[in-house]
Backbone as numpy.savetxt, mean C-alpha at the origin, in Angstrom:
# Nx Ny Nz CAx CAy CAz Cx Cy Cz
-13.02 -3.80 -16.51 -13.80 -4.80 -16.19 -13.32 -6.27 -16.01
-14.01 -7.09 -15.42 -13.52 -8.46 -15.20 -13.75 -9.23 -16.41
-12.72 -9.97 -16.73 -12.67 -10.68 -18.03 -13.44 -11.87 -17.56
-14.69 -12.21 -18.33 -15.59 -13.45 -18.23 -14.90 -14.58 -18.49
-13.66 -14.68 -19.35 -12.91 -15.94 -19.40 -11.98 -16.13 -18.56
-11.78 -15.37 -17.61 -10.89 -15.55 -16.68 -10.64 -16.83 -15.97
-9.45 -17.44 -15.73 -9.44 -18.66 -14.94 -9.02 -18.44 -13.50
-8.79 -17.10 -13.12 -8.50 -16.66 -11.85 -9.89 -17.09 -10.98
-9.68 -17.72 -9.85 -10.67 -17.80 -8.73 -10.98 -16.56 -8.16
-12.03 -16.05 -7.95 -12.46 -14.88 -6.90 -13.76 -15.37 -6.35
-13.76 -15.08 -4.86 -14.60 -15.50 -4.15 -15.67 -14.21 -3.83
-16.84 -14.47 -3.92 -17.78 -13.44 -3.75 -17.88 -13.36 -2.11
-17.68 -11.87 -1.73 -17.73 -11.58 -0.36 -18.40 -10.37 -0.08
-19.20 -10.57 1.04 -19.79 -9.31 1.49 -19.13 -8.22 1.93
-19.40 -6.83 1.68 -18.63 -5.96 1.92 -18.36 -5.60 3.30
-19.46 -5.90 4.18 -19.27 -5.90 5.52 -18.23 -6.79 6.08
-18.28 -8.10 5.55 -17.42 -9.17 5.97 -15.77 -8.57 5.58
-15.76 -8.15 4.42 -14.42 -7.55 4.01 -13.86 -6.46 4.94
-14.93 -5.59 5.15 -14.47 -4.52 6.16 -13.85 -5.10 7.48
-14.43 -5.91 8.11 -14.46 -6.47 9.36 -13.16 -7.53 9.32
-13.03 -8.10 8.28 -12.07 -9.38 8.25 -10.54 -8.84 7.67
-10.50 -7.55 7.14 -9.27 -7.04 6.67 -8.39 -6.94 7.86
-7.00 -7.35 7.58 -5.96 -7.48 8.44 -4.68 -6.71 7.63
-4.03 -5.93 8.45 -2.41 -5.49 7.95 -1.65 -6.82 8.18
-1.20 -7.14 7.05 -0.47 -8.61 6.96 0.82 -8.27 6.64
1.81 -8.96 7.43 3.32 -8.59 7.11 4.08 -9.95 6.97
3.42 -10.86 6.60 4.15 -12.20 6.38 3.53 -12.91 5.25
4.20 -12.99 4.27 3.80 -13.42 3.05 4.34 -14.68 2.40
3.63 -15.53 1.65 4.21 -16.73 0.64 4.84 -16.23 -0.40
5.96 -16.99 -0.73 6.72 -16.42 -1.81 6.16 -16.90 -3.18
4.86 -16.37 -3.50 4.32 -16.71 -4.63 3.65 -15.52 -5.34
4.08 -15.43 -6.65 3.73 -14.38 -7.39 2.31 -13.95 -7.52
1.92 -12.79 -7.57 0.48 -12.31 -7.74 0.26 -12.33 -9.38
-0.62 -12.94 -9.85 -0.89 -12.96 -11.35 -1.28 -11.48 -11.58
-0.71 -11.13 -12.96 -0.88 -9.91 -13.52 -2.57 -9.44 -13.82
-3.39 -10.64 -13.99 -4.69 -10.37 -14.31 -5.47 -9.84 -13.03
-4.82 -10.51 -11.84 -5.58 -10.19 -10.45 -5.05 -8.69 -10.16
-3.77 -8.24 -10.46 -3.45 -6.77 -10.14 -4.21 -5.94 -11.08
-4.50 -6.24 -12.29 -5.20 -5.49 -13.18 -6.73 -5.26 -12.41
-7.44 -6.40 -12.27 -8.79 -6.15 -11.54 -8.74 -5.44 -10.29
-7.61 -5.53 -9.50 -7.69 -4.68 -8.38 -7.52 -3.19 -8.73
-6.49 -3.08 -9.76 -6.67 -1.52 -9.96 -7.85 -0.94 -10.76
-8.43 -1.85 -11.22 -9.89 -1.52 -11.68 -10.73 -1.12 -10.54
-10.72 -1.87 -9.50 -11.54 -1.47 -8.25 -11.10 -0.37 -7.94
-9.89 -0.02 -7.84 -9.37 1.17 -7.05 -9.68 2.50 -7.78
-9.94 2.28 -9.14 -10.15 3.74 -9.99 -11.72 3.85 -9.84
-12.57 2.71 -9.25 -13.98 3.08 -8.96 -14.12 3.52 -7.73
-13.33 3.96 -7.01 -13.45 4.72 -5.83 -13.88 6.32 -6.07
-14.57 6.63 -4.99 -14.91 8.07 -5.10 -13.69 9.20 -5.32
-13.95 10.28 -6.06 -12.98 11.21 -6.24 -13.48 12.60 -6.22
-12.71 13.56 -5.38 -13.42 14.84 -5.42 -13.59 15.61 -6.88
-14.85 16.08 -7.12 -15.08 16.67 -8.48 -15.12 15.58 -9.46
-14.95 14.34 -9.17 -14.66 13.43 -10.10 -13.49 13.65 -11.17
-12.42 14.17 -10.36 -11.26 14.43 -11.13 -10.30 13.26 -11.38
-10.62 12.12 -10.58 -9.75 10.97 -10.73 -8.51 11.17 -10.84
-7.67 11.64 -9.68 -6.36 12.26 -9.99 -5.63 11.24 -9.03
-5.62 10.18 -9.84 -4.56 8.96 -9.37 -3.85 8.31 -10.51
-2.77 7.71 -10.23 -1.99 6.84 -11.17 -1.26 5.78 -10.33
-0.78 4.75 -11.01 -0.20 3.68 -10.29 1.05 3.25 -10.83
1.77 2.74 -9.88 3.00 1.97 -10.20 2.94 0.66 -9.47
3.39 -0.68 -10.30 3.31 -1.65 -9.79 4.79 -2.45 -9.97
5.09 -2.79 -8.88 6.48 -3.36 -8.69 6.47 -4.65 -8.31
7.02 -5.67 -9.07 7.07 -7.18 -8.53 8.42 -7.50 -8.45
9.42 -6.59 -9.21 10.73 -7.12 -9.12 11.45 -6.97 -7.97
11.95 -8.03 -7.35 12.42 -8.50 -6.09 13.74 -7.43 -5.87
14.62 -7.34 -6.83 15.66 -6.55 -6.58 15.25 -5.06 -6.53
14.33 -4.73 -7.18 13.85 -3.34 -7.35 13.29 -3.04 -5.84
12.42 -3.84 -5.46 11.99 -3.84 -4.06 13.06 -3.73 -2.82
13.88 -4.58 -3.23 14.82 -4.64 -2.03 15.78 -3.25 -2.13
15.93 -2.85 -3.17 16.64 -1.46 -3.17 16.04 -0.19 -2.75
14.66 -0.25 -2.95 13.78 0.70 -2.34 13.96 0.58 -0.90
13.73 -0.68 -0.25 13.61 -0.89 0.97 15.01 -0.24 1.72
16.02 -0.52 1.07 17.52 -0.03 1.58 17.36 1.65 1.79
16.85 2.16 0.48 16.80 3.65 0.53 15.90 4.22 1.55
14.80 3.51 1.96 13.88 3.92 2.88 14.55 3.84 4.38
15.19 2.65 4.59 15.72 2.66 5.75 16.91 3.57 6.06
17.66 3.94 5.11 18.74 4.94 5.29 18.00 6.34 5.40
16.90 6.73 4.86 16.18 7.93 4.87 15.46 8.16 6.19
15.02 6.89 6.76 14.48 6.78 8.19 15.38 7.30 9.27
16.62 6.59 9.09 17.73 7.01 10.04 17.93 8.37 10.05
18.31 9.03 8.64 18.57 10.39 8.66 17.44 11.30 9.16
16.22 11.03 9.01 15.20 11.87 9.18 14.86 11.96 10.71
15.31 10.92 11.53 15.08 10.90 12.83 16.31 11.23 13.59
17.40 11.61 13.01 18.59 11.73 13.87 18.45 13.07 14.93
17.65 13.85 14.60 17.40 14.94 15.61 16.24 14.67 16.52
15.70 13.59 16.53 14.71 13.15 17.48 15.15 12.43 18.56
14.60 12.78 19.85 15.15 11.94 21.06 14.07 11.55 21.76
13.35 10.47 21.16 12.33 9.92 21.96 12.42 8.33 21.62
11.52 7.65 22.40 11.16 6.18 22.06 10.90 5.85 20.57
10.01 6.62 20.00 9.67 6.45 18.68 10.86 6.53 17.79
11.87 7.45 18.10 13.01 7.66 17.34 13.93 6.33 17.43
14.12 5.89 18.72 14.92 4.62 19.00 14.41 3.42 18.37
13.01 3.26 18.19 12.34 2.09 17.47 12.63 2.19 16.20
12.47 3.36 15.50 12.73 3.38 14.01 14.15 3.15 13.64
15.25 3.58 14.25 16.58 3.47 14.11 16.81 1.98 14.41
16.32 1.31 15.42 16.52 -0.11 15.61 16.08 -0.93 14.39
14.99 -0.61 13.98 14.30 -1.14 12.69 15.21 -0.96 11.62
15.66 0.17 11.42 16.39 0.50 10.11 17.57 -0.19 9.96
18.16 -0.37 11.34 19.45 -0.73 11.48 19.75 -2.21 11.31
18.49 -3.09 11.18 18.50 -4.49 10.92 18.69 -4.80 9.47
20.08 -5.49 9.35 20.28 -5.45 8.00 19.43 -6.50 7.15
18.90 -7.50 7.71 18.05 -8.23 6.80 16.58 -7.81 6.97
16.29 -6.84 7.64 14.76 -6.33 7.39 14.60 -5.53 6.36
13.41 -6.03 5.78 13.02 -5.55 4.44 11.55 -4.91 4.73
11.49 -3.61 4.61 10.33 -2.71 5.03 9.10 -3.22 4.37
9.34 -4.08 3.13 8.13 -4.44 2.34 7.68 -5.90 2.77
8.48 -6.68 3.86 8.25 -7.89 4.49 8.18 -8.98 3.21
8.99 -8.70 2.27 9.27 -9.66 1.25 7.95 -10.18 0.51
7.09 -9.13 0.58 5.72 -9.23 -0.33 5.95 -9.20 -1.85
5.36 -10.25 -2.44 5.43 -10.29 -3.91 5.13 -9.11 -4.73
4.45 -8.14 -4.29 3.95 -7.05 -5.07 3.82 -5.76 -4.27
4.23 -4.59 -4.77 3.89 -3.50 -4.13 3.23 -2.56 -5.48
1.88 -1.93 -5.01 1.23 -1.28 -5.57 1.44 0.40 -4.96
1.93 1.16 -5.79 2.09 2.61 -5.41 0.79 3.49 -6.06
-0.03 4.12 -5.09 -0.83 5.04 -5.71 -0.42 6.33 -5.80
-0.51 7.25 -6.74 0.11 8.34 -6.92 -1.00 9.47 -7.15
-0.59 10.65 -6.73 -1.65 11.71 -7.03 -1.11 12.43 -8.29
-1.92 12.59 -9.24 -1.32 13.10 -10.63 -1.26 14.73 -10.49
-1.69 15.36 -9.50 -1.39 16.96 -9.57 -1.54 17.31 -8.03
-1.11 18.54 -7.76 -1.29 19.03 -6.35 -2.53 19.54 -6.24
-3.25 19.28 -5.04 -4.63 19.98 -4.78 -5.07 19.53 -3.30
-6.05 20.24 -2.93 -6.49 19.99 -1.74 -7.23 18.37 -1.31
-7.65 17.71 -2.35 -8.36 16.64 -2.09 -7.59 15.32 -2.62
-6.32 15.40 -3.31 -5.82 14.46 -4.13 -5.57 13.58 -3.29
-4.90 13.84 -2.10 -4.49 12.71 -1.09 -5.45 11.77 -0.69
-6.62 12.49 -0.35 -7.95 11.70 0.05 -8.36 10.82 -1.14
-8.25 11.27 -2.32 -8.59 10.36 -3.49 -7.84 9.15 -3.47
-6.54 9.30 -3.32 -5.55 8.23 -3.35 -5.85 7.27 -2.38
-6.31 7.69 -1.00 -6.51 6.81 0.20 -7.96 6.10 -0.01
-8.83 6.69 -0.79 -10.12 6.08 -0.98 -9.88 4.91 -2.09
-8.97 5.30 -2.91 -8.73 4.25 -4.07 -7.95 2.72 -3.42
-7.04 3.36 -2.38 -6.34 2.17 -1.56 -7.30 1.41 -0.73
-8.41 2.13 -0.31 -9.30 1.10 0.47 -10.09 0.34 -0.33
-10.42 0.63 -1.49 -11.00 -0.20 -2.41 -10.25 -1.40 -2.90
-9.11 -1.03 -3.16 -7.99 -1.99 -3.64 -7.65 -3.04 -2.52
-7.54 -2.83 -1.23 -7.28 -3.59 -0.11 -8.52 -4.56 0.16
-9.69 -3.78 -0.02 -11.02 -4.74 0.32 -11.28 -5.71 -0.69
-10.96 -5.30 -2.13 -11.13 -6.20 -3.02 -10.21 -7.47 -3.06
-8.95 -7.04 -2.65 -8.05 -7.99 -2.74 -8.49 -9.32 -1.79
-9.44 -9.00 -0.86 -9.82 -10.36 0.05 -10.65 -11.36 -0.64
-11.14 -10.77 -2.00 -11.93 -11.64 -2.70 -11.04 -12.73 -3.24
-9.67 -12.38 -3.62 -8.77 -13.42 -4.24 -8.01 -13.92 -3.12
-8.42 -14.02 -1.92 -7.79 -14.42 -0.61 -6.36 -13.79 -0.46
-6.11 -12.63 -1.19 -5.06 -11.81 -0.85 -5.13 -10.88 0.42
-3.57 -10.56 0.80 -3.65 -9.74 2.08 -2.90 -8.61 1.68
-2.86 -7.57 2.54 -2.21 -6.22 2.17 -1.92 -5.53 3.31
-0.87 -4.53 3.10 -0.75 -3.65 4.41 -0.09 -2.34 3.66
-0.29 -1.13 4.25 0.12 -0.09 3.87 1.55 0.21 4.53
2.47 0.48 3.63 3.94 0.86 4.12 4.32 2.34 4.09
3.93 3.07 4.90 4.20 4.42 4.89 5.64 4.78 4.94
6.47 3.99 5.67 7.76 4.16 5.65 8.52 4.36 4.29
7.94 3.79 3.24 8.57 3.95 1.93 7.99 5.14 1.22
7.30 5.95 1.69 7.01 7.24 1.04 8.04 8.21 0.78
8.88 8.48 1.61 10.04 9.42 1.26 10.92 8.76 0.25
11.13 7.73 0.15 12.09 6.96 -0.78 11.54 6.99 -2.23
10.16 6.67 -2.12 9.31 6.68 -3.34 9.26 8.08 -3.97
9.42 9.18 -3.22 9.18 10.54 -3.61 10.68 11.10 -3.87
11.74 10.40 -3.61 12.91 10.97 -3.95 13.25 11.05 -5.13
14.08 12.03 -5.80 14.40 12.32 -7.29 14.89 11.19 -8.03
15.89 10.30 -7.34 16.30 9.11 -7.90 15.23 8.15 -8.23
14.40 7.75 -7.23 13.46 6.71 -7.43 11.95 7.12 -8.29
11.87 8.53 -8.25 10.92 9.07 -9.01 11.19 8.82 -10.59
12.69 9.06 -10.78 13.16 9.02 -12.15 13.07 7.41 -12.50
13.46 6.65 -11.69 13.51 5.26 -12.11 12.22 4.36 -12.35
11.26 4.97 -11.55 9.85 4.67 -11.51 9.09 5.28 -12.53
9.55 6.15 -13.19 8.84 6.86 -14.32 7.74 7.64 -13.61
7.94 8.12 -12.41 6.73 9.02 -11.83 7.11 10.38 -12.14
6.31 11.07 -12.84 6.40 12.59 -13.40 6.66 13.51 -12.15
7.46 14.42 -12.38 7.95 15.32 -11.22 6.52 15.93 -10.60
5.54 16.19 -11.33 4.40 16.94 -10.72 3.58 15.96 -9.85
3.75 14.59 -10.05 3.01 13.64 -9.26 3.68 13.19 -8.02
2.93 12.63 -7.09 3.51 12.34 -5.76 2.88 10.85 -5.39
3.87 10.19 -5.01 3.52 8.76 -4.41 2.89 9.28 -3.13
1.56 8.60 -2.84 0.93 8.69 -1.78 0.56 7.45 -1.10
0.21 6.54 -1.33 -0.27 5.19 -0.75 0.44 4.11 -1.30
1.62 3.50 -0.58 2.16 2.46 -1.13 1.71 1.09 -0.42
1.21 0.23 -1.20 0.37 -1.01 -0.57 1.06 -2.27 -1.00
1.62 -3.30 -0.07 2.26 -4.50 -0.41 1.01 -5.52 -0.60
1.20 -6.45 -1.28 -0.04 -7.37 -1.74 0.79 -8.84 -1.95
0.04 -9.67 -1.45 0.51 -11.09 -1.52 -0.56 -12.20 -0.76
-0.11 -13.37 -0.96 -0.91 -14.39 0.07 -0.23 -14.53 1.43
-1.08 -14.56 2.25 -0.61 -14.57 3.67 -0.19 -15.72 4.09
0.99 -15.84 4.83 1.61 -17.08 5.30 1.08 -17.29 6.79
0.02 -17.82 6.86 -0.71 -18.06 8.23 -1.69 -17.02 8.48
-2.36 -17.22 9.60 -3.52 -16.43 10.01 -2.91 -14.99 10.68
-3.69 -13.88 10.59 -3.27 -12.82 11.40 -4.44 -12.53 12.47
-4.10 -12.45 13.55 -4.89 -12.25 14.71 -5.80 -10.79 14.55
-6.94 -10.67 14.92 -7.79 -9.35 14.81 -7.12 -8.38 15.79
-7.31 -7.25 15.59 -6.88 -6.25 16.33 -8.02 -5.47 17.02
-7.92 -5.06 18.28 -8.96 -4.08 18.83 -9.03 -2.75 18.40
-10.24 -2.27 18.13 -10.27 -0.97 17.69 -11.24 -0.19 18.66
-11.03 1.21 18.85 -11.76 1.90 19.79 -13.05 2.18 19.15
-14.05 2.47 19.99 -15.35 2.81 19.69 -15.26 4.09 18.99
-16.30 4.32 18.00 -16.29 5.84 17.34 -16.40 6.94 18.40
-15.57 7.80 18.02 -15.54 9.16 18.90 -16.62 10.12 18.41
-17.66 10.20 18.95 -18.87 10.98 18.21 -18.79 12.45 19.21
-18.31 13.43 18.57 -18.23 14.75 19.09 -19.64 15.26 19.31
-20.66 15.25 18.30 -22.04 15.61 18.51 -22.93 14.92 17.52
-24.09 14.72 18.03 -24.87 14.13 17.19 -26.47 14.88 17.32
-26.71 15.53 16.23 -27.71 16.53 16.55 -29.18 16.04 15.77
């Protein structure tokens, strides 16, 4: 629950405005996200729907710059190895990104929140993504921006990183979300109209 004595500024935002104004941001200010805010965002995440109310989610919060940089390097190496047998434009683009020495897959964001499934099952991945949506939308009330970094999933689920991050063997990193204050405006992107297969 939100602390009534909190000094952290939070803006009341309409849920529709949050949905339509959310952006995937990849450029952040070098400003640390307060732990009180992160705890509040995690609280919004656990209030997301979950199948059978199993609440099959756990979280890893990383703000250590050195750790984020090391995960980024592992992810880039895995990206190159996983695409070595592919021969298409997507592979070329991935390798081009991975070989940029200065490129950080987390875009130097001050925080990474990893949503993990606590067991294997048919709905646990959906549960994690529902929690991710709650977290990303509620971040807007603190003027924070976010972006899902799917490229980091193989690294986060590697044995060495699961050990270092204390992710139990039976758990799986599903939704890695970077978080921070945006450095400038992010333009809106166009979306296709809903594809309605049938309306009875």
